[in-house]
Coordinates of C-alpha atoms in Angstrom, one line a residue:
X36 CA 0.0 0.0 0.0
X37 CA 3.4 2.1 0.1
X38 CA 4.7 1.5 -3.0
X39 CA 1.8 -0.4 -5.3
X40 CA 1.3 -3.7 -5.6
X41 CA 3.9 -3.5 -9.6
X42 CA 6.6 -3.6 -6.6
X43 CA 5.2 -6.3 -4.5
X44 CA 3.3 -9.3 -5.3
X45 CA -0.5 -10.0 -4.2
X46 CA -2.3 -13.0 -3.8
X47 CA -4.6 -12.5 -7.1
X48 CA -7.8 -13.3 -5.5
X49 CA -6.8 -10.7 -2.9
X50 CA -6.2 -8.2 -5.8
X51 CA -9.7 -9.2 -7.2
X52 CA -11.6 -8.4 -4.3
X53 CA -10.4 -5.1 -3.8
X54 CA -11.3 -4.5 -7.7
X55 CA -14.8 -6.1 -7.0
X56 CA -15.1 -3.9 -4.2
X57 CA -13.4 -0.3 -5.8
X58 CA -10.6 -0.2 -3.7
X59 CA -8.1 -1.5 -6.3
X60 CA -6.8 2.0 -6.5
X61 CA -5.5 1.7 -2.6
X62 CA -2.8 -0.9 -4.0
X63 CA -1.6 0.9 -6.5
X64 CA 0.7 4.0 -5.3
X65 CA -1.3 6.8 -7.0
X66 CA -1.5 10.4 -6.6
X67 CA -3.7 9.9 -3.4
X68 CA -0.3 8.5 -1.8
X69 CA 1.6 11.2 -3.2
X70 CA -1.1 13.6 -1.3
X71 CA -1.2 11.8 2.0
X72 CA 2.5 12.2 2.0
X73 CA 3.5 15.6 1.0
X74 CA 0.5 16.4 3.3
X75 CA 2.6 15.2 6.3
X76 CA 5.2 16.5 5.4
X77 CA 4.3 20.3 5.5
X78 CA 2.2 19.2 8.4
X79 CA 5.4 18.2 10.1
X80 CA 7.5 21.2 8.8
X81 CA 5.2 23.5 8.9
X82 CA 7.4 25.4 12.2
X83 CA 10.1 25.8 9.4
X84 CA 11.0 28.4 6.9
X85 CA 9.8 27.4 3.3
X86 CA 13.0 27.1 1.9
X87 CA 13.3 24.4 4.5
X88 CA 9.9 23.1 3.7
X89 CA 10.7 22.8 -0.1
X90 CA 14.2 21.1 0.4
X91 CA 12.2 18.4 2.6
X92 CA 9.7 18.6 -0.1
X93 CA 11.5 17.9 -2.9
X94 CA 13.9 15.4 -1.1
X95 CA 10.3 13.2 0.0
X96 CA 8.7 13.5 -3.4
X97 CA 12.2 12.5 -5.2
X98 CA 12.5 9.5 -3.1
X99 CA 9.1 8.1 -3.3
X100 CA 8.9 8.7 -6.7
X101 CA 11.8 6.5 -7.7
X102 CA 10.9 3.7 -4.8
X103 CA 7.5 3.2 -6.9
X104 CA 9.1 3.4 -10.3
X105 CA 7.9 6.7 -12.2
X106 CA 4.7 5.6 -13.0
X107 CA 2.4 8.6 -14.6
X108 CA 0.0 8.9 -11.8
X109 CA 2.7 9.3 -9.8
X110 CA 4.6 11.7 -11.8
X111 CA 1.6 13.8 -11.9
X112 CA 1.3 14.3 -8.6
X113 CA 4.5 14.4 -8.0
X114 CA 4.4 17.8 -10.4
X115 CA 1.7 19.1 -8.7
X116 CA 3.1 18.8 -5.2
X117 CA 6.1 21.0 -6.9
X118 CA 4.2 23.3 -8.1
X119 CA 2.5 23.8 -4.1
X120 CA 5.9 23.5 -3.0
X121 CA 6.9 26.6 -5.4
X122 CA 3.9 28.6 -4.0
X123 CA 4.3 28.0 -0.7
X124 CA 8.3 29.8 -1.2
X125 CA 6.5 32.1 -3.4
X126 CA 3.8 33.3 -0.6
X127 CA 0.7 32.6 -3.7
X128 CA -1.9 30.8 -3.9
X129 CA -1.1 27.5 -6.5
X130 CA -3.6 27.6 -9.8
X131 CA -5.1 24.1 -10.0
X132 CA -6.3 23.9 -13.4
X133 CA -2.5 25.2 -14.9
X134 CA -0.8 22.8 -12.9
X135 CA -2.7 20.1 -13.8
X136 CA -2.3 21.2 -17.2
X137 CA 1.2 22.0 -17.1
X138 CA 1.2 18.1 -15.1
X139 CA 0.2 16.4 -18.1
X140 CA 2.4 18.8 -20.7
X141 CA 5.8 17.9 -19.1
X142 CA 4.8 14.1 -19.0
X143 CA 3.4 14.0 -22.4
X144 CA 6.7 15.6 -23.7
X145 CA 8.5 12.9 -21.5
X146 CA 6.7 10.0 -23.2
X147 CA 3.4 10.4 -25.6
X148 CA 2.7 7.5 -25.5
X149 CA 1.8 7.5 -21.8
X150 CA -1.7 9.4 -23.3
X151 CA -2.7 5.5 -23.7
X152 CA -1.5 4.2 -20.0
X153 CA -5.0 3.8 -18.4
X154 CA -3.2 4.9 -15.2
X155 CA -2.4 7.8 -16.4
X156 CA -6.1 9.2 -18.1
X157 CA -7.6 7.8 -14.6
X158 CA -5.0 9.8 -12.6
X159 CA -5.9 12.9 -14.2
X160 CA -9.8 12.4 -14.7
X161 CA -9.7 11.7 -10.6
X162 CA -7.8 15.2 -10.5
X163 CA -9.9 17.1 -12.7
X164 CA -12.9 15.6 -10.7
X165 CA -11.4 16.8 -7.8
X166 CA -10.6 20.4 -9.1
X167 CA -14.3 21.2 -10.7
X168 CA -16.5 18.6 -9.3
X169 CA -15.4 18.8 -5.0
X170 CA -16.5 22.1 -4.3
X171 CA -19.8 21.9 -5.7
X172 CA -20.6 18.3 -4.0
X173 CA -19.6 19.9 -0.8
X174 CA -21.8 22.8 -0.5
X175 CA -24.9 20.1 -1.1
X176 CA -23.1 18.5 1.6
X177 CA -22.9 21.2 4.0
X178 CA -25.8 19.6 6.6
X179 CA -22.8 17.3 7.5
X180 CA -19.6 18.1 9.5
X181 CA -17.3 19.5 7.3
X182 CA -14.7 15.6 8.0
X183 CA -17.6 13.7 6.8
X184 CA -18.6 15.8 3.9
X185 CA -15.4 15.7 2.1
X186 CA -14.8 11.8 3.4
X187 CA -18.0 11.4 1.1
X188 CA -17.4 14.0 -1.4
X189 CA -14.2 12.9 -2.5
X190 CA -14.7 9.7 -4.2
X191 CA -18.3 10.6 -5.0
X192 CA -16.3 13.3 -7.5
X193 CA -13.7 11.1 -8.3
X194 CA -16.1 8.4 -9.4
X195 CA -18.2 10.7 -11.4
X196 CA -15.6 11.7 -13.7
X197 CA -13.8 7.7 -13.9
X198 CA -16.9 5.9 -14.3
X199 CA -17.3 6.2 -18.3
X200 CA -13.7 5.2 -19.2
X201 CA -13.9 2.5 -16.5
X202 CA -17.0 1.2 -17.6
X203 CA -14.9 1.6 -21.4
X204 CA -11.9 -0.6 -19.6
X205 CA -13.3 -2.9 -17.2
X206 CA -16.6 -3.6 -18.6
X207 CA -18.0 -3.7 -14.7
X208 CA -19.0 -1.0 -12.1
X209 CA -18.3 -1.2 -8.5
X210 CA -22.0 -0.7 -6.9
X211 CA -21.0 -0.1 -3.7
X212 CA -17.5 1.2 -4.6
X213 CA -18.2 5.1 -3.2
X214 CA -19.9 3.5 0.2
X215 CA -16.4 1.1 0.1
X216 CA -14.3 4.2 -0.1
X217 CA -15.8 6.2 2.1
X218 CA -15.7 3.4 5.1
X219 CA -12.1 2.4 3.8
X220 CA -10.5 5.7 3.8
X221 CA -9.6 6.4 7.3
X222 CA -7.7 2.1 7.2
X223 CA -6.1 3.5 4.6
X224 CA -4.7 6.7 5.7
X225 CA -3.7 4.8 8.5
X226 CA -2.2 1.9 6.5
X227 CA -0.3 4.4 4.0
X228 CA 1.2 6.8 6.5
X229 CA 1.7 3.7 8.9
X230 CA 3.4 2.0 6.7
X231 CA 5.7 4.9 5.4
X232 CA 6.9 5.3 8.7
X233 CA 7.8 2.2 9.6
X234 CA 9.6 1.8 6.5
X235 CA 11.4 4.9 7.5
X236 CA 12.7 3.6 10.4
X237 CA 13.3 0.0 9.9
X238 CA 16.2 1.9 7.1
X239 CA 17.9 2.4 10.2
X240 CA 17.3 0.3 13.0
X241 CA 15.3 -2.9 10.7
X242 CA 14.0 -4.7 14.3
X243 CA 12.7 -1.8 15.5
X244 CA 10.6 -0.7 12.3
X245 CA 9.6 -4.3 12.0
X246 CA 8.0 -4.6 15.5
X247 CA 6.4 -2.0 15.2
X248 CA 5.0 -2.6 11.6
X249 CA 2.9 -5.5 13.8
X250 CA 0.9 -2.4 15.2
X251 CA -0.5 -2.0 11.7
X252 CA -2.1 -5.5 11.9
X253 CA -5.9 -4.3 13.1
X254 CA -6.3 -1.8 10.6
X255 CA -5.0 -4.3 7.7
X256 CA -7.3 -7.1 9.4
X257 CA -10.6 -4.7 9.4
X258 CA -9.6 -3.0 5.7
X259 CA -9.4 -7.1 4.3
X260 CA -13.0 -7.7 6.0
X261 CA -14.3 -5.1 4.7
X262 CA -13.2 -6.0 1.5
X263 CA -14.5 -9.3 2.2
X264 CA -17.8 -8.1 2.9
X265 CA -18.5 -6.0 0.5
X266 CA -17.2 -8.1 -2.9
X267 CA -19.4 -10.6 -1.4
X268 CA -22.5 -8.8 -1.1
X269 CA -25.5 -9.1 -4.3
X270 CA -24.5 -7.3 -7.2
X271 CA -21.1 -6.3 -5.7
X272 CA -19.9 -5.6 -9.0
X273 CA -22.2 -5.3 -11.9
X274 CA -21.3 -6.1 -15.1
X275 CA -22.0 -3.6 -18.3
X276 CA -20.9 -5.4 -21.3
X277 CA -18.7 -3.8 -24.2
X278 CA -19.0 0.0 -24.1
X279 CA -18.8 1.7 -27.3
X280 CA -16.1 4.6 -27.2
X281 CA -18.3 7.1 -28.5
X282 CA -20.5 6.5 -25.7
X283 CA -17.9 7.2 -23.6
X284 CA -16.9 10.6 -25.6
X285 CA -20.5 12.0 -25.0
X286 CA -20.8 10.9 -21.6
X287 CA -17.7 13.7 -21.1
X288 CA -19.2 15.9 -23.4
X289 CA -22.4 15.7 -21.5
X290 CA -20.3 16.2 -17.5
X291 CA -18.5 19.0 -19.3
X292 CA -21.4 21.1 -20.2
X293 CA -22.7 20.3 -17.1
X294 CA -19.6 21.7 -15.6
X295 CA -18.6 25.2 -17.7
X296 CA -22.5 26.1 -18.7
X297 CA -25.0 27.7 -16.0
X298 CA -28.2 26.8 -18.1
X299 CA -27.4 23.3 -17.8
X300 CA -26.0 23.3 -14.2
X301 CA -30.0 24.1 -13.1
X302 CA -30.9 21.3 -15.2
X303 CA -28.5 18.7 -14.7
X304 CA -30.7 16.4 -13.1
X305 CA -32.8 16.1 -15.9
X306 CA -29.8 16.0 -18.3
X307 CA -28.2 12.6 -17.0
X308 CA -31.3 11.2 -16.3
X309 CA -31.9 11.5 -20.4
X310 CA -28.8 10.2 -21.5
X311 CA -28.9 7.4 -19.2
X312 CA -32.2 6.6 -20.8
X313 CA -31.1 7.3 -24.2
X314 CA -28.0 4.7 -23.9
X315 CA -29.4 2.2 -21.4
X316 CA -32.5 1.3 -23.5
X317 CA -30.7 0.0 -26.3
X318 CA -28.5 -2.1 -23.9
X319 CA -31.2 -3.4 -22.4
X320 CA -33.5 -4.1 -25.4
X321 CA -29.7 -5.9 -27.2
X322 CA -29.7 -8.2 -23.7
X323 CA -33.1 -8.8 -23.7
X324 CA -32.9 -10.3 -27.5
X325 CA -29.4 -11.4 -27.4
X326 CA -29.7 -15.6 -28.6
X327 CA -25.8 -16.6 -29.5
X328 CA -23.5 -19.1 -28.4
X329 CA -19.3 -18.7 -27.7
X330 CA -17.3 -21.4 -28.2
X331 CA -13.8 -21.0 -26.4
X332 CA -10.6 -22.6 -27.0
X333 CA -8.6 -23.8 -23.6
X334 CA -5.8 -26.0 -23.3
X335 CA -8.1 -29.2 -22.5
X336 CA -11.5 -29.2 -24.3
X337 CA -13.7 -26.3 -25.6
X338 CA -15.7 -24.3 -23.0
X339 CA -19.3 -23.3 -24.3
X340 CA -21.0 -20.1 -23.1
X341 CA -24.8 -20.2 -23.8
X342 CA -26.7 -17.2 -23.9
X343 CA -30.5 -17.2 -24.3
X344 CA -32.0 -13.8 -23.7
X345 CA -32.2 -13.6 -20.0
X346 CA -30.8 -16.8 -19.8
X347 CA -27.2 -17.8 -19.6
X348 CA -25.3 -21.1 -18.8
X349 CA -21.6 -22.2 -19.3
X350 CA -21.1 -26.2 -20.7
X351 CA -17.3 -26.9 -18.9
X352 CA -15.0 -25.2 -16.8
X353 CA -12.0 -27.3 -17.5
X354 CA -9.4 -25.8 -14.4
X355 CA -9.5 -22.6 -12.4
X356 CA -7.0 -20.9 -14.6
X357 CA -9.3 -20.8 -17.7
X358 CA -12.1 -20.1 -15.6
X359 CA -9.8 -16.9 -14.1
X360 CA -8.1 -15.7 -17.1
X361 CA -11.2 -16.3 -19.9
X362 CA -14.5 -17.3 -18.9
X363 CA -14.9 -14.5 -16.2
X364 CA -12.8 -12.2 -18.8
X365 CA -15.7 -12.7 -21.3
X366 CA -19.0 -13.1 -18.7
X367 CA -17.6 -9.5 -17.7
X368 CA -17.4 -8.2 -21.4
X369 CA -20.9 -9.4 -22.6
X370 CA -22.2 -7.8 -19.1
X371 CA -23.1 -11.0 -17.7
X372 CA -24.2 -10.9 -13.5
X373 CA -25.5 -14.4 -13.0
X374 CA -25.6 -17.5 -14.6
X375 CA -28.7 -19.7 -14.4
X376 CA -27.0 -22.7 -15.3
X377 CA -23.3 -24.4 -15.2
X378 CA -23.4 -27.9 -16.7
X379 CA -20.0 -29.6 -15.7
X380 CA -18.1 -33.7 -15.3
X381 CA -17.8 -34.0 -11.7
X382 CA -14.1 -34.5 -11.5
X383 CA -11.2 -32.3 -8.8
X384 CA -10.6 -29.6 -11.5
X385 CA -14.3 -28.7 -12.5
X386 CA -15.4 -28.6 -9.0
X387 CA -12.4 -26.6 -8.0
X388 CA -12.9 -24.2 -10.8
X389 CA -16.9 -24.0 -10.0
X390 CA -15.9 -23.0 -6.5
X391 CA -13.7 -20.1 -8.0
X392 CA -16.2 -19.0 -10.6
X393 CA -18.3 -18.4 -7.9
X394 CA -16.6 -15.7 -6.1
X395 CA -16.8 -13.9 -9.4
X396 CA -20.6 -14.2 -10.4
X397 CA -23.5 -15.7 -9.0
X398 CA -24.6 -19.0 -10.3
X399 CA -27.6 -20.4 -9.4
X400 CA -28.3 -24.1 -10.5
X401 CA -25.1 -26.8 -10.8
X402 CA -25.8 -29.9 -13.0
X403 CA -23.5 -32.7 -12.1
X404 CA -23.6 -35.5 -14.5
X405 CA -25.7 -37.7 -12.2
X406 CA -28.6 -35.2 -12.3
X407 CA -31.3 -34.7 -14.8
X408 CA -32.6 -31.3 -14.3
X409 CA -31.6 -28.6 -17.2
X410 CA -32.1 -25.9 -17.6
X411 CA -31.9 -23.2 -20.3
X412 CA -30.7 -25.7 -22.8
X413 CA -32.5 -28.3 -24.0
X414 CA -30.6 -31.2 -23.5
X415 CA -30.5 -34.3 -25.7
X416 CA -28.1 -36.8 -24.2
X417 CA -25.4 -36.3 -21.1
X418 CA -22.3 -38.7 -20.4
X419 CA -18.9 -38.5 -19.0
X420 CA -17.8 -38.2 -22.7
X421 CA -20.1 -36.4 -24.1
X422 CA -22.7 -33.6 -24.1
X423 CA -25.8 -33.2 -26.6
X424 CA -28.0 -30.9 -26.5
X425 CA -30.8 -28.5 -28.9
X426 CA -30.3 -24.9 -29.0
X427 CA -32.1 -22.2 -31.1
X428 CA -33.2 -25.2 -33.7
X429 CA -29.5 -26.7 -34.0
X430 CA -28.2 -29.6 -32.3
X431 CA -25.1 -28.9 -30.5
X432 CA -22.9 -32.2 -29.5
X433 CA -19.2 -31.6 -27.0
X434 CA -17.2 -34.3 -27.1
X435 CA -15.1 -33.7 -23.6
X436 CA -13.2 -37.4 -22.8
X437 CA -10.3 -38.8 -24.6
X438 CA -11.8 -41.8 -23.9
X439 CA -12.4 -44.4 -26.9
X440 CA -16.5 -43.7 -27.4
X441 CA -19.9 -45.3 -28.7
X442 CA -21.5 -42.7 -30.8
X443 CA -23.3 -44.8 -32.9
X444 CA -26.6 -43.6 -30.8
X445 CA -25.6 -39.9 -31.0
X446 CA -28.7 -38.1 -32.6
X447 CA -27.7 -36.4 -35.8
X448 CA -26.0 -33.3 -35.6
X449 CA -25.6 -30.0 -36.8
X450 CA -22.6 -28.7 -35.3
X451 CA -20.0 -30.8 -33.6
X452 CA -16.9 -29.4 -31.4
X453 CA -14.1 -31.3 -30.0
X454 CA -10.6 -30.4 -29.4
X455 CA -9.5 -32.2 -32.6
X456 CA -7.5 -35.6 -31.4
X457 CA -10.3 -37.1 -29.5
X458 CA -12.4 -38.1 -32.5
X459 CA -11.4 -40.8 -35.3
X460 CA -12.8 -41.4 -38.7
X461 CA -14.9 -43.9 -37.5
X462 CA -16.6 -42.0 -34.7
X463 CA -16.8 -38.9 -37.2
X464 CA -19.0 -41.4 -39.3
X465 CA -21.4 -42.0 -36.5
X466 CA -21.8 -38.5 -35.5
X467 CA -22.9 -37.8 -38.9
X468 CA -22.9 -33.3 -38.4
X469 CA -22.7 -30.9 -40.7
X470 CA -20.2 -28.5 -39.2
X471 CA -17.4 -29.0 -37.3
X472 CA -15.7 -26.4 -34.8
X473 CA -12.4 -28.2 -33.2
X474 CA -8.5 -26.8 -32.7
X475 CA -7.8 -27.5 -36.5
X476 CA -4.1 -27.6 -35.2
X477 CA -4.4 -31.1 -33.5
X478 CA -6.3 -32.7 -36.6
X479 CA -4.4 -35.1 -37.9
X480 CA -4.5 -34.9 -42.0
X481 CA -6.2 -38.2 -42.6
X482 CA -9.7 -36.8 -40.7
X483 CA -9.1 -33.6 -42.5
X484 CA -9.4 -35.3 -45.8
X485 CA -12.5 -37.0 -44.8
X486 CA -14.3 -33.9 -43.5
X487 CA -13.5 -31.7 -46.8
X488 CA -14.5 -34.8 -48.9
X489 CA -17.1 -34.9 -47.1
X490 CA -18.1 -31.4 -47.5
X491 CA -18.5 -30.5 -43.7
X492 CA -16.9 -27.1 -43.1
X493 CA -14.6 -26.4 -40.3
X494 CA -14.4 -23.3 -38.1
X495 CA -10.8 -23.5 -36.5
X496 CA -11.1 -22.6 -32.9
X497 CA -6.9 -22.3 -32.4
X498 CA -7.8 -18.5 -33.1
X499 CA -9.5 -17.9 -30.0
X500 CA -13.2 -18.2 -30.0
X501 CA -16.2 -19.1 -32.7
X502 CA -19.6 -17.4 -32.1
X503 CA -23.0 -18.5 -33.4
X504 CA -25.9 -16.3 -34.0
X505 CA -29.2 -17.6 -35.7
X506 CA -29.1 -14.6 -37.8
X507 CA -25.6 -14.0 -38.6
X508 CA -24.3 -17.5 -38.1
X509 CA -20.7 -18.0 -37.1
X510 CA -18.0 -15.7 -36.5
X511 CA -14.7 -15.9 -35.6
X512 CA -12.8 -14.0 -33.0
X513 CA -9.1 -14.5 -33.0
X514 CA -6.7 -14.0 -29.7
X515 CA -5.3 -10.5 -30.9
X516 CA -8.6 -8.8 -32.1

């Protein structure tokens, strides 16, 4: 929490939760520890002259900024704690918008390309939040002590002005991620400042900053809790789907004029209550109609993602690293909250996957093998080797064992997938489909003869993912698009 988790490791499902919950920001040094620490500095210096206060300065801010390894949110605030440095010598008042300006000039100039580190456009929406959006929240505030008002008020402005591009890069918003800041703030000042001193002293007596580090253990113990708690809770992180970019261009354009234009400051309520109307409708009418299935590639067998309107259900899980890395990567993109059905083998690596994909999304019916009872799909036949089942007017069959198989009762089918060594000509000839979606890779050139003599077209799923529409048919979506 000192120096961002790019300079020390995190268990990942700790990382996760505190993205669930909105606090992934606290383990990532960011312009809020740049504040907390120049802060205390000219707290503790504040008896000195400010040449002496701006030698400190510059000395704290140089040193930190190299421990956490120039990143641009920290270079950014690093600037800007100059540039109140420089005013405080001065005796003036610092301009907030030209330094923030001035900021992003000088780091630009450094590296353009940083214009595309997400870290970066975050750092400085969160700053420009800050700058235009703080004073105003406050004053609707002022019922409330002054401490509590801004302990609100400062991620409720923060959050306004990241929500669109994090919607854009996360596909997800944090429900209960301003409540989660607000009740995690005060750990975290704690933890920071805490943390900076012991570090401090344990550079010259280690024992000593060590034992007392173990002080720091409450705060950490409440600040995981609540983490706990509140990525656990219903809906702690709801899924958008794919936001287009021009959405997120007028979603500025709209808090800008709400910002700079009187007229629509009087009206604002009424403004974003329209545009959320005007761009939620067409999401909800696109979920509401969407009938398409995903077939993914994985290092074992092919993972199916079903989604029937309102309905949605995954067909394997393989291991916990594909369920990690690509099933909760897409659930997230396609805005996917809960899935009414995950249809699995009972073997060690599917149950120990199911147990992770449910600390990520809420599923609420299991089908073992053993059972009987599915739903969403309309299922046809279900073995340890195989699954069959009718969806949208096609027959679906995944073969899933490496096992040598009976098929000869397999219905006919429309569209087989396998991972392309399982099958041989023989089974092929039972099955009897009419497409074929398999890792064209691992097919060995004797099958691949048969199928084009045979006329059955093949969708190559080494790419990285087929999708099926009734409308459109099938797609491909390779790994780098």
């Amino acid at each position: 929490m000192v120096i961002g988790s790019r300079a020390v490791d995190l268990d990942l499902d700790l990382q996760n939760a505190f993205r669930t919950a909105g606090l992934a920001h606290t383990l990532a040094a960011s312009g809020f520890h740049v504040s907390l620490l120049l802060g205390c500095i000219l707290y503790l210096t504040r008896s000195y002259s400010p040449r002496v206060q701006l030698i400190i300065g510059l000395s704290s801010l140089l040193i930190y900024t190299t421990l956490t390894g120039f990143f641009p949110s920290i270079l950014r605030a690093s600037f800007m704690g100059v540039a109140v440095l420089i005013a405080i010598i001065n005796d003036r008042s610092v301009k907030t918008y030209g330094s923030l300006l001035l900021a992003a000039l000088i780091l630009l100039l450094i590296n353009p390309l940083w214009i595309f580190d997400l870290g970066f456009q975050l750092s400085f929406l969160a700053t420009w939040g800050l700058i235009v959006t703080l004073p105003a929240i406050v004053k609707k505030l002022d019922f409330l002590p002054p401490t509590i008002a801004n302990l609100i008020a400062v991620p409720l402005a923060a959050t306004i002005w990241t929500l669109p591009l994090v919607c854009y890069a996360f596909n997800r918003i944090p429900v209960y991620g301003i409540l989660t800041n607000v009740l995690a703030t005060p750990l975290v000042i704690i933890l920071t400042l805490g943390g900076i001193f012991t570090a401090v002293i344990g550079v010259f007596i280690p024992i000593l900053g060590s034992a007392i580090s173990y002080l720091l253990f409450i705060p950490i113990l409440l600040l995981i809790n609540l983490v706990e708690i509140s990525s656990k809770l219903p809906f702690s992180s709801l899924a958008v789907g794919e936001v287009n970019i021009f959405a997120v261009i007028i979603g500025y354009g709209i808090l800008l004029i709400i910002t700079f234009n009187k007229w629509s400051q009087k009206r604002w309520q009424v403004i974003i209550i329209s545009a959320l109307i005007l761009f939620i409708l067409p999401l909800i009418y696109q979920k509401l109609n969407l009938v398409q299935i995903t077939v993914m590639a994985s290092r074992k067998q092919p993972v199916i993602i079903v989604q029937n309107q309102t309905n949605h259900a995954v067909i394997n899980l393989n291991d916990k690293n594909n369920v990690r890395f690509n099933i909760v990567a897409f659930l997230r993109n396609q805005g996917i909250n809960s899935l009414d059905l995950v249809l699995i083998p009972y073997d060690a690596n599917n149950k120990t996957a199911l147990n992770l994909l449910g600390e990520y999304i809420n599923v609420k019916n299991i089908s073992w093998l053993e059972k009987n009872t599915v739903k969403t799909i309309q299922m046809i036949a279900k073995t340890p080797n195989y699954f069959q089942f009718k969806f949208a007017d096609k027959i679906w069959l995944l073969v899933i064992n490496n096992q040598d198989i009976d098929l000869s009762n397999i219905v006919d089918t429309d569209i087989l997938i396998w991972d392309g060594k399982t099958l041989n000509i023989k089974q092929l000839q039972q099955i009897k489909m009419k497409k074929a979606i398999a890792n064209r890779d691992k097919i060995n050139q004797e099958i691949l003869a048969y199928l084009e003599s045979n006329n059955i077209e093949i969708f190559p799923l080494e790419k990285g993912a087929i999708q099926w529409q009734p409308n459109t048919g099938f797609k491909i979506f390779n790994n780098d698009s």
